[in-house]
CSV table of N, CA and C in Angstrom, one decimal:
chain,number,residue,atom,x,y,z
N,1,MET,N,20.3,9.1,-20.2
N,1,MET,CA,20.0,8.9,-18.7
N,1,MET,C,18.6,9.2,-18.6
N,2,GLY,N,18.0,8.3,-17.9
N,2,GLY,CA,16.6,8.5,-17.4
N,2,GLY,C,16.4,9.3,-16.2
N,3,GLY,N,15.3,10.0,-16.1
N,3,GLY,CA,14.9,10.7,-14.9
N,3,GLY,C,13.6,11.2,-14.8
N,4,SER,N,13.4,12.5,-14.0
N,4,SER,CA,12.2,13.0,-14.0
N,4,SER,C,11.6,13.2,-15.4
N,5,SER,N,10.2,13.3,-15.3
N,5,SER,CA,9.6,13.5,-16.7
N,5,SER,C,8.4,14.4,-16.6
N,6,LYS,N,7.9,14.9,-17.8
N,6,LYS,CA,6.7,15.6,-17.6
N,6,LYS,C,5.4,14.6,-18.0
N,7,SER,N,5.9,13.2,-18.2
N,7,SER,CA,4.8,12.3,-18.4
N,7,SER,C,5.5,11.0,-18.3
N,8,GLY,N,4.9,10.1,-18.0
N,8,GLY,CA,5.2,8.8,-17.6
N,8,GLY,C,4.6,8.1,-16.5
N,9,TYR,N,5.4,7.4,-15.6
N,9,TYR,CA,4.9,6.7,-14.6
N,9,TYR,C,4.9,7.5,-13.3
N,10,ARG,N,3.9,7.3,-12.5
N,10,ARG,CA,3.8,8.1,-11.2
N,10,ARG,C,4.8,7.4,-10.2
N,11,ALA,N,5.4,8.2,-9.4
N,11,ALA,CA,6.3,7.7,-8.2
N,11,ALA,C,5.6,7.6,-6.9
N,12,LEU,N,5.4,6.6,-6.3
N,12,LEU,CA,4.5,6.6,-5.0
N,12,LEU,C,5.7,6.7,-3.8
N,13,SER,N,5.5,7.7,-3.1
N,13,SER,CA,6.2,7.8,-1.8
N,13,SER,C,5.3,7.7,-0.6
N,14,ALA,N,6.1,7.7,0.6
N,14,ALA,CA,5.2,7.6,1.9
N,14,ALA,C,4.2,8.6,2.2
N,15,LYS,N,4.6,9.9,1.5
N,15,LYS,CA,3.7,10.9,1.7
N,15,LYS,C,2.3,10.7,1.0
N,16,ASN,N,2.2,9.9,-0.1
N,16,ASN,CA,1.1,9.8,-0.9
N,16,ASN,C,0.1,8.6,-0.3
N,17,ILE,N,0.3,8.1,0.8
N,17,ILE,CA,-0.5,7.0,1.5
N,17,ILE,C,-0.9,7.4,2.9
N,18,LYS,N,-2.3,7.6,2.9
N,18,LYS,CA,-2.8,8.0,4.4
N,18,LYS,C,-4.2,7.4,4.4
N,19,ASP,N,-4.5,6.6,5.6
N,19,ASP,CA,-5.7,5.9,5.9
N,19,ASP,C,-6.3,4.9,4.7
N,20,GLY,N,-5.3,4.2,4.0
N,20,GLY,CA,-5.7,3.4,3.2
N,20,GLY,C,-6.0,4.0,1.7
N,21,LYS,N,-5.8,5.2,1.6
N,21,LYS,CA,-6.0,6.0,0.4
N,21,LYS,C,-4.8,6.7,-0.2
N,22,LEU,N,-4.9,6.8,-1.4
N,22,LEU,CA,-3.8,7.6,-2.2
N,22,LEU,C,-4.2,9.0,-2.1
N,23,VAL,N,-3.2,9.7,-1.5
N,23,VAL,CA,-3.3,11.4,-1.2
N,23,VAL,C,-2.3,12.2,-1.9
N,24,GLN,N,-2.5,13.3,-1.8
N,24,GLN,CA,-1.5,14.4,-2.4
N,24,GLN,C,-0.9,13.9,-3.9
N,25,THR,N,-1.8,13.5,-4.5
N,25,THR,CA,-1.4,13.0,-5.9
N,25,THR,C,-0.8,14.0,-6.7
N,26,GLU,N,-1.1,15.2,-6.6
N,26,GLU,CA,-0.6,16.3,-7.4
N,26,GLU,C,0.8,16.4,-7.1
N,27,SER,N,1.5,15.9,-6.0
N,27,SER,CA,2.9,16.2,-5.7
N,27,SER,C,3.6,14.7,-6.2
N,28,MET,N,3.0,13.9,-6.8
N,28,MET,CA,3.5,12.5,-7.3
N,28,MET,C,4.4,13.0,-8.5
N,29,LYS,N,5.9,12.7,-8.4
N,29,LYS,CA,6.7,12.9,-9.5
N,29,LYS,C,6.4,12.0,-10.7
N,30,LEU,N,6.7,12.1,-11.9
N,30,LEU,CA,6.5,11.4,-12.9
N,30,LEU,C,8.1,11.0,-13.5
N,31,VAL,N,8.2,9.5,-13.8
N,31,VAL,CA,9.6,9.2,-14.4
N,31,VAL,C,9.3,8.6,-15.8
N,32,ASP,N,10.4,8.6,-16.3
N,32,ASP,CA,10.3,8.1,-17.7
N,32,ASP,C,10.5,6.7,-17.7
N,33,GLU,N,10.4,6.1,-18.8
N,33,GLU,CA,10.5,4.6,-19.2
N,33,GLU,C,11.8,4.0,-18.7
N,34,GLU,N,12.8,4.6,-19.0
N,34,GLU,CA,14.1,4.3,-18.7
N,34,GLU,C,14.3,4.0,-17.2
N,35,LEU,N,13.9,4.8,-16.5
N,35,LEU,CA,14.1,5.0,-14.9
N,35,LEU,C,12.9,4.0,-14.3
N,36,TYR,N,11.9,3.9,-15.0
N,36,TYR,CA,10.9,2.8,-14.5
N,36,TYR,C,11.4,1.4,-14.6
N,37,ARG,N,12.2,1.1,-15.7
N,37,ARG,CA,12.7,-0.2,-16.0
N,37,ARG,C,13.8,-0.4,-15.0
N,38,ARG,N,14.5,0.6,-14.7
N,38,ARG,CA,15.7,0.3,-13.9
N,38,ARG,C,15.2,0.2,-12.4
N,39,TRP,N,14.3,1.0,-11.7
N,39,TRP,CA,13.8,0.9,-10.5
N,39,TRP,C,12.9,-0.3,-10.5
N,40,MET,N,12.1,-0.6,-11.3
N,40,MET,CA,10.9,-1.6,-11.0
N,40,MET,C,11.2,-3.0,-11.9
N,41,PRO,N,12.3,-3.8,-11.6
N,41,PRO,CA,12.4,-5.0,-12.3
N,41,PRO,C,11.2,-5.8,-12.2
N,42,GLN,N,10.7,-5.9,-11.0
N,42,GLN,CA,9.3,-6.4,-10.8
N,42,GLN,C,8.2,-5.6,-10.6
N,43,GLU,N,7.2,-5.6,-11.6
N,43,GLU,CA,6.3,-4.4,-11.6
N,43,GLU,C,5.3,-4.4,-10.7
N,44,ILE,N,4.6,-3.6,-10.3
N,44,ILE,CA,3.4,-3.4,-9.5
N,44,ILE,C,2.2,-4.0,-10.3
N,45,GLU,N,1.5,-4.8,-9.4
N,45,GLU,CA,0.2,-5.4,-10.0
N,45,GLU,C,-0.9,-5.0,-9.2
N,46,GLU,N,-2.1,-5.2,-9.9
N,46,GLU,CA,-3.4,-4.9,-9.1
N,46,GLU,C,-3.4,-6.1,-8.0
N,47,GLY,N,-3.8,-5.7,-6.7
N,47,GLY,CA,-3.7,-6.6,-5.7
N,47,GLY,C,-2.4,-6.6,-4.8
N,48,ASP,N,-1.5,-5.7,-5.1
N,48,ASP,CA,-0.1,-5.7,-4.3
N,48,ASP,C,-0.8,-4.7,-3.2
N,49,VAL,N,0.0,-4.8,-2.1
N,49,VAL,CA,-0.1,-4.1,-1.0
N,49,VAL,C,1.1,-3.2,-0.4
N,50,PHE,N,0.9,-1.9,-0.1
N,50,PHE,CA,1.9,-1.0,0.0
N,50,PHE,C,2.0,-0.7,1.5
N,51,ILE,N,3.1,-0.5,2.2
N,51,ILE,CA,3.3,-0.1,3.5
N,51,ILE,C,4.4,1.0,3.8
N,52,THR,N,4.2,2.0,4.6
N,52,THR,CA,5.1,3.0,4.4
N,52,THR,C,6.0,2.6,5.7
N,53,SER,N,7.4,3.0,5.5
N,53,SER,CA,8.5,2.4,6.4
N,53,SER,C,8.8,3.6,7.4
N,54,GLU,N,8.3,4.7,7.0
N,54,GLU,CA,8.5,5.9,7.9
N,54,GLU,C,7.9,7.2,7.5
N,55,ALA,N,7.7,8.1,8.3
N,55,ALA,CA,7.1,9.3,8.1
N,55,ALA,C,6.2,9.5,6.7
N,56,PRO,N,4.9,9.2,7.0
N,56,PRO,CA,4.4,8.6,8.2
N,56,PRO,C,4.7,7.2,8.3
N,57,PHE,N,4.5,6.4,9.4
N,57,PHE,CA,5.0,5.2,9.6
N,57,PHE,C,3.6,4.3,9.8
N,58,GLY,N,3.9,3.1,9.0
N,58,GLY,CA,2.8,2.0,9.0
N,58,GLY,C,1.5,2.3,8.3
N,59,GLU,N,1.6,3.2,7.4
N,59,GLU,CA,0.3,3.5,6.8
N,59,GLU,C,0.4,2.3,5.5
N,60,VAL,N,-1.0,1.9,5.3
N,60,VAL,CA,-1.1,0.5,4.4
N,60,VAL,C,-2.0,1.0,3.2
N,61,LEU,N,-1.9,0.5,1.9
N,61,LEU,CA,-2.4,0.7,0.8
N,61,LEU,C,-2.7,-0.4,0.2
N,62,PHE,N,-3.9,-0.9,-0.4
N,62,PHE,CA,-4.2,-1.9,-1.3
N,62,PHE,C,-4.4,-1.3,-2.7
N,63,TRP,N,-3.6,-1.9,-3.5
N,63,TRP,CA,-3.4,-1.4,-5.0
N,63,TRP,C,-4.6,-2.1,-5.7
N,64,ASN,N,-5.7,-1.3,-6.0
N,64,ASN,CA,-6.8,-1.8,-6.6
N,64,ASN,C,-6.9,-1.2,-8.1
N,65,SER,N,-5.7,-1.2,-8.8
N,65,SER,CA,-5.7,-0.6,-10.1
N,65,SER,C,-4.6,-1.3,-10.8
N,66,SER,N,-4.8,-1.2,-12.2
N,66,SER,CA,-3.9,-1.8,-13.4
N,66,SER,C,-2.8,-0.7,-13.7
N,67,GLU,N,-2.8,0.4,-13.1
N,67,GLU,CA,-1.8,1.5,-13.3
N,67,GLU,C,-0.4,1.0,-12.7
N,68,LYS,N,0.5,1.3,-13.6
N,68,LYS,CA,2.0,0.7,-13.2
N,68,LYS,C,2.5,2.0,-12.4
N,69,LEU,N,3.3,1.7,-11.2
N,69,LEU,CA,3.6,2.9,-10.5
N,69,LEU,C,5.1,2.4,-10.3
N,70,VAL,N,5.9,3.5,-9.8
N,70,VAL,CA,7.2,3.2,-9.3
N,70,VAL,C,7.1,3.6,-7.8
N,71,LEU,N,8.0,2.5,-7.1
N,71,LEU,CA,8.0,2.7,-5.7
N,71,LEU,C,9.1,3.6,-5.3
N,72,SER,N,8.8,4.7,-4.7
N,72,SER,CA,9.7,5.6,-4.3
N,72,SER,C,10.2,5.6,-2.9
N,73,GLN,N,10.3,6.6,-2.3
N,73,GLN,CA,10.8,6.8,-1.0
N,73,GLN,C,10.0,6.3,0.2
N,74,ARG,N,10.6,5.5,1.0
N,74,ARG,CA,10.0,4.9,2.4
N,74,ARG,C,8.6,4.1,2.1
N,75,VAL,N,8.6,3.3,1.0
N,75,VAL,CA,7.4,2.3,0.8
N,75,VAL,C,7.9,0.9,0.4
N,76,PHE,N,7.4,0.1,1.0
N,76,PHE,CA,7.5,-1.4,0.6
N,76,PHE,C,6.4,-1.9,-0.1
N,77,GLY,N,6.6,-2.7,-1.1
N,77,GLY,CA,5.5,-3.2,-1.9
N,77,GLY,C,5.7,-4.9,-1.5
N,78,LEU,N,4.3,-5.4,-1.1
N,78,LEU,CA,4.2,-6.7,-0.9
N,78,LEU,C,3.4,-7.3,-1.8
N,79,LYS,N,3.7,-8.6,-2.4
N,79,LYS,CA,2.9,-9.3,-3.3
N,79,LYS,C,2.6,-10.6,-2.7
N,80,PRO,N,1.1,-10.6,-2.2
N,80,PRO,CA,0.8,-11.8,-1.5
N,80,PRO,C,0.9,-13.1,-2.4
N,81,ASN,N,1.1,-14.2,-1.6
N,81,ASN,CA,1.1,-15.5,-2.5
N,81,ASN,C,-0.4,-15.9,-2.5
N,82,HIS,N,-1.0,-15.8,-3.7
N,82,HIS,CA,-2.5,-15.9,-3.9
N,82,HIS,C,-2.9,-17.5,-3.3
N,83,ASN,N,-2.0,-18.5,-3.5
N,83,ASN,CA,-2.3,-19.8,-2.9
N,83,ASN,C,-2.8,-19.8,-1.4
N,84,ILE,N,-2.1,-18.9,-0.5
N,84,ILE,CA,-2.3,-19.0,0.7
N,84,ILE,C,-3.0,-17.6,1.3
N,85,CYS,N,-3.0,-16.5,0.7
N,85,CYS,CA,-3.2,-15.3,1.4
N,85,CYS,C,-4.1,-14.4,0.3
N,86,ASP,N,-5.4,-14.2,0.7
N,86,ASP,CA,-6.1,-13.2,-0.1
N,86,ASP,C,-5.7,-11.8,0.0
N,87,ALA,N,-5.3,-11.0,-0.9
N,87,ALA,CA,-4.6,-9.9,-1.0
N,87,ALA,C,-5.3,-8.8,-0.1
N,88,ARG,N,-6.6,-8.6,-0.1
N,88,ARG,CA,-7.4,-7.6,0.5
N,88,ARG,C,-7.6,-8.1,2.1
N,89,TYR,N,-7.5,-9.4,2.3
N,89,TYR,CA,-7.2,-9.7,3.7
N,89,TYR,C,-6.0,-9.3,4.4
N,90,LEU,N,-4.9,-9.5,3.5
N,90,LEU,CA,-3.6,-9.0,4.0
N,90,LEU,C,-3.7,-7.5,4.5
N,91,TYR,N,-4.3,-6.7,3.5
N,91,TYR,CA,-4.3,-5.4,3.6
N,91,TYR,C,-5.1,-5.1,4.9
N,92,TYR,N,-6.0,-5.8,5.2
N,92,TYR,CA,-6.9,-5.3,6.4
N,92,TYR,C,-6.2,-6.0,7.7
N,93,TRP,N,-5.4,-7.1,7.6
N,93,TRP,CA,-4.8,-7.5,8.8
N,93,TRP,C,-3.6,-6.4,9.0
N,94,MET,N,-3.1,-5.9,7.9
N,94,MET,CA,-1.8,-5.0,8.3
N,94,MET,C,-2.3,-3.7,8.8
N,95,LYS,N,-3.5,-3.4,8.7
N,95,LYS,CA,-4.1,-2.1,9.2
N,95,LYS,C,-4.6,-2.4,10.6
N,96,GLY,N,-4.8,-3.5,10.9
N,96,GLY,CA,-5.4,-3.9,12.2
N,96,GLY,C,-4.2,-3.6,13.6
N,97,PRO,N,-4.8,-3.7,14.6
N,97,PRO,CA,-3.9,-3.2,15.9
N,97,PRO,C,-2.9,-4.5,16.1
N,98,LEU,N,-3.1,-5.7,15.8
N,98,LEU,CA,-2.0,-6.7,16.2
N,98,LEU,C,-0.9,-6.5,15.2
N,99,PHE,N,-0.9,-6.2,14.0
N,99,PHE,CA,0.1,-6.2,13.1
N,99,PHE,C,0.6,-4.7,13.3
N,100,GLN,N,-0.1,-3.7,13.4
N,100,GLN,CA,0.4,-2.4,13.7
N,100,GLN,C,1.3,-2.3,15.1
N,101,GLY,N,0.7,-3.0,16.1
N,101,GLY,CA,1.5,-3.1,17.2
N,101,GLY,C,2.9,-3.8,17.1
N,102,GLU,N,2.8,-4.8,16.2
N,102,GLU,CA,4.1,-5.5,16.0
N,102,GLU,C,5.0,-4.7,15.2
N,103,LEU,N,4.6,-3.9,14.3
N,103,LEU,CA,5.3,-3.0,13.5
N,103,LEU,C,6.0,-2.0,14.6
N,104,ARG,N,5.3,-1.4,15.4
N,104,ARG,CA,5.9,-0.3,16.3
N,104,ARG,C,6.9,-1.2,17.2
N,105,GLY,N,6.7,-2.2,17.5
N,105,GLY,CA,7.7,-3.1,18.5
N,105,GLY,C,8.9,-3.3,17.5
N,106,ARG,N,9.0,-3.5,16.4
N,106,ARG,CA,10.2,-3.6,15.5
N,106,ARG,C,10.8,-2.4,15.1
N,107,ALA,N,10.1,-1.3,15.1
N,107,ALA,CA,10.6,0.1,14.5
N,107,ALA,C,11.9,0.5,15.4
N,108,THR,N,12.6,1.2,14.7
N,108,THR,CA,13.7,1.9,15.4
N,108,THR,C,13.7,3.5,15.2
N,109,GLY,N,14.5,4.3,16.0
N,109,GLY,CA,14.8,5.6,15.9
N,109,GLY,C,13.9,6.3,16.8
N,110,THR,N,14.5,7.5,17.1
N,110,THR,CA,13.8,8.4,18.3
N,110,THR,C,13.2,9.7,17.6
N,111,THR,N,13.8,10.2,16.9
N,111,THR,CA,13.3,11.3,16.0
N,111,THR,C,12.2,11.0,15.1
N,112,VAL,N,12.8,10.1,14.3
N,112,VAL,CA,11.7,9.7,13.2
N,112,VAL,C,11.8,8.2,13.4
N,113,ILE,N,10.5,7.7,13.6
N,113,ILE,CA,10.3,6.1,13.7
N,113,ILE,C,10.4,5.5,12.4
N,114,GLY,N,11.1,4.3,12.2
N,114,GLY,CA,11.4,3.9,11.0
N,114,GLY,C,11.5,2.2,11.1
N,115,LEU,N,11.3,1.5,10.0
N,115,LEU,CA,11.3,0.1,9.8
N,115,LEU,C,12.1,-0.3,8.7
N,116,ARG,N,13.1,-1.2,8.8
N,116,ARG,CA,13.9,-1.7,7.8
N,116,ARG,C,13.1,-3.1,7.3
N,117,GLN,N,13.4,-3.4,6.1
N,117,GLN,CA,12.7,-4.5,5.4
N,117,GLN,C,13.0,-5.9,6.2
N,118,PRO,N,14.0,-6.1,6.7
N,118,PRO,CA,14.1,-7.4,7.4
N,118,PRO,C,13.3,-7.5,8.7
N,119,GLU,N,13.0,-6.4,9.3
N,119,GLU,CA,12.2,-6.3,10.3
N,119,GLU,C,10.7,-6.6,9.9
N,120,LEU,N,10.3,-5.9,8.8
N,120,LEU,CA,9.1,-6.1,8.4
N,120,LEU,C,8.7,-7.7,8.0
N,121,LEU,N,9.7,-8.3,7.3
N,121,LEU,CA,9.5,-9.7,7.1
N,121,LEU,C,9.3,-10.5,8.0
N,122,LYS,N,9.7,-10.1,9.3
N,122,LYS,CA,9.7,-10.9,10.6
N,122,LYS,C,8.0,-10.7,11.2
N,123,CYS,N,7.3,-9.7,10.7
N,123,CYS,CA,5.9,-9.7,11.3
N,123,CYS,C,5.1,-10.7,10.8
N,124,GLY,N,4.4,-11.2,11.9
N,124,GLY,CA,3.5,-12.4,11.6
N,124,GLY,C,2.1,-12.0,11.0
N,125,VAL,N,1.5,-12.9,10.3
N,125,VAL,CA,0.2,-12.7,9.7
N,125,VAL,C,-0.8,-13.9,10.1
N,126,ALA,N,-1.8,-13.8,10.7
N,126,ALA,CA,-2.6,-14.9,11.0
N,126,ALA,C,-3.3,-15.3,9.6
N,127,LEU,N,-3.3,-16.5,9.3
N,127,LEU,CA,-4.0,-16.9,8.1
N,127,LEU,C,-5.0,-17.9,8.2
N,128,PRO,N,-6.2,-17.6,8.4
N,128,PRO,CA,-7.4,-18.7,8.6
N,128,PRO,C,-7.4,-19.3,7.2
N,129,SER,N,-8.3,-20.1,7.0
N,129,SER,CA,-8.7,-20.6,5.6
N,129,SER,C,-8.9,-19.5,4.5
N,130,MET,N,-8.6,-20.0,3.3
N,130,MET,CA,-8.8,-19.0,2.3
N,130,MET,C,-10.2,-18.4,2.3
N,131,ASP,N,-11.3,-19.4,2.5
N,131,ASP,CA,-12.7,-19.2,2.3
N,131,ASP,C,-12.9,-18.1,3.5
N,132,THR,N,-12.2,-18.3,4.7
N,132,THR,CA,-12.5,-17.3,5.8
N,132,THR,C,-11.9,-16.0,5.3
N,133,GLN,N,-10.6,-15.9,4.8
N,133,GLN,CA,-10.0,-14.7,4.5
N,133,GLN,C,-10.8,-13.9,3.5
N,134,LYS,N,-11.4,-14.7,2.6
N,134,LYS,CA,-12.1,-14.0,1.6
N,134,LYS,C,-13.7,-13.3,2.1
N,135,ARG,N,-14.3,-14.1,3.1
N,135,ARG,CA,-15.4,-13.6,3.9
N,135,ARG,C,-14.9,-12.4,4.6
N,136,ILE,N,-13.9,-12.5,5.2
N,136,ILE,CA,-13.6,-11.1,6.1
N,136,ILE,C,-13.3,-10.0,5.1
N,137,SER,N,-12.4,-10.2,4.2
N,137,SER,CA,-12.2,-9.1,3.3
N,137,SER,C,-13.5,-8.7,2.6
N,138,ALA,N,-14.4,-9.4,2.3
N,138,ALA,CA,-15.6,-8.9,1.7
N,138,ALA,C,-16.3,-8.1,2.6
N,139,VAL,N,-16.6,-8.5,3.9
N,139,VAL,CA,-17.3,-7.7,4.7
N,139,VAL,C,-16.5,-6.5,5.0
N,140,LEU,N,-15.2,-6.4,5.4
N,140,LEU,CA,-14.6,-5.1,5.6
N,140,LEU,C,-14.6,-4.3,4.4
N,141,GLY,N,-14.5,-4.8,3.1
N,141,GLY,CA,-14.5,-4.2,2.0
N,141,GLY,C,-16.0,-3.4,1.7
N,142,ALA,N,-16.9,-4.2,1.9
N,142,ALA,CA,-18.3,-3.5,1.8
N,142,ALA,C,-18.5,-2.3,2.8
N,143,ILE,N,-17.9,-2.4,3.9
N,143,ILE,CA,-18.0,-1.4,5.0
N,143,ILE,C,-17.1,-0.2,4.5
N,144,ASP,N,-15.7,-0.5,3.8
N,144,ASP,CA,-15.0,0.6,3.4
N,144,ASP,C,-15.9,1.3,2.3
N,145,ASP,N,-16.6,0.6,1.3
N,145,ASP,CA,-17.1,1.1,0.2
N,145,ASP,C,-18.3,2.0,0.6
N,146,LYS,N,-19.1,1.6,1.6
N,146,LYS,CA,-20.1,2.4,2.2
N,146,LYS,C,-19.6,3.6,2.8
N,147,ILE,N,-18.5,3.5,3.5
N,147,ILE,CA,-18.0,4.7,4.1
N,147,ILE,C,-17.5,5.8,2.9
N,148,GLU,N,-16.9,5.3,1.9
N,148,GLU,CA,-16.6,6.1,0.8
N,148,GLU,C,-17.8,6.8,0.1
N,149,SER,N,-18.7,6.0,-0.1
N,149,SER,CA,-20.0,6.4,-0.7
N,149,SER,C,-20.8,7.5,0.0
N,150,ASN,N,-20.6,7.3,1.3
N,150,ASN,CA,-21.3,8.3,2.3
N,150,ASN,C,-20.3,9.7,2.2
N,151,ALA,N,-19.1,9.5,2.1
N,151,ALA,CA,-18.1,10.6,2.1
N,151,ALA,C,-18.3,11.4,0.9
N,152,LYS,N,-18.5,10.7,-0.3
N,152,LYS,CA,-19.0,11.4,-1.7
N,152,LYS,C,-20.3,12.1,-1.5
N,153,LEU,N,-21.2,11.5,-0.8
N,153,LEU,CA,-22.6,12.1,-0.7
N,153,LEU,C,-22.4,13.2,0.1
N,154,ASN,N,-21.7,13.2,1.1
N,154,ASN,CA,-21.6,14.3,2.1
N,154,ASN,C,-20.8,15.6,1.4
N,155,GLY,N,-20.0,15.2,0.3
N,155,GLY,CA,-19.1,16.2,-0.4
N,155,GLY,C,-20.1,16.9,-1.3
N,156,TYR,N,-21.0,16.1,-1.9
N,156,TYR,CA,-22.0,16.7,-2.9
N,156,TYR,C,-23.0,17.6,-2.1
N,157,LEU,N,-23.4,17.1,-0.9
N,157,LEU,CA,-24.4,18.0,-0.2
N,157,LEU,C,-23.8,19.2,0.4
N,158,ALA,N,-22.4,19.3,0.6
N,158,ALA,CA,-21.8,20.5,1.1
N,158,ALA,C,-21.5,21.4,0.2
N,159,ALA,N,-21.6,20.9,-1.1
N,159,ALA,CA,-21.1,21.8,-2.3
N,159,ALA,C,-22.2,22.8,-2.6
């Protein structure tokens, strides 16, 4: 019987996604090969987009790694159709105010705000031409890269 492990695949839960980044990685549980195969019939791939369904609600992460993960609690994984949607563009769209507003409008709950998968699938995505999507994601990606570079530099200067 498979289960937790001291080595194996990291399990991604909602608490590990914040502001488009992977956080609290030390708290990620590891699962063995058997449990991985059972939980992940469709494997995570580079370019997938994750969104939290609750606590925290609506956090989005672009997976820019070849590492295989197990999707754990309160996380949906999306595989963009690369013929019509640039994956990074989808990530930026989902972080934006129009999509986030639609998410909040479809959420349920009073104590803990949450979203069910059928409601997520009803959310709209504006899809300009693929060329335009790629230009948008390139510009926003360059800005994110600069922010990350500055944050690292500030960390070095503070040390």
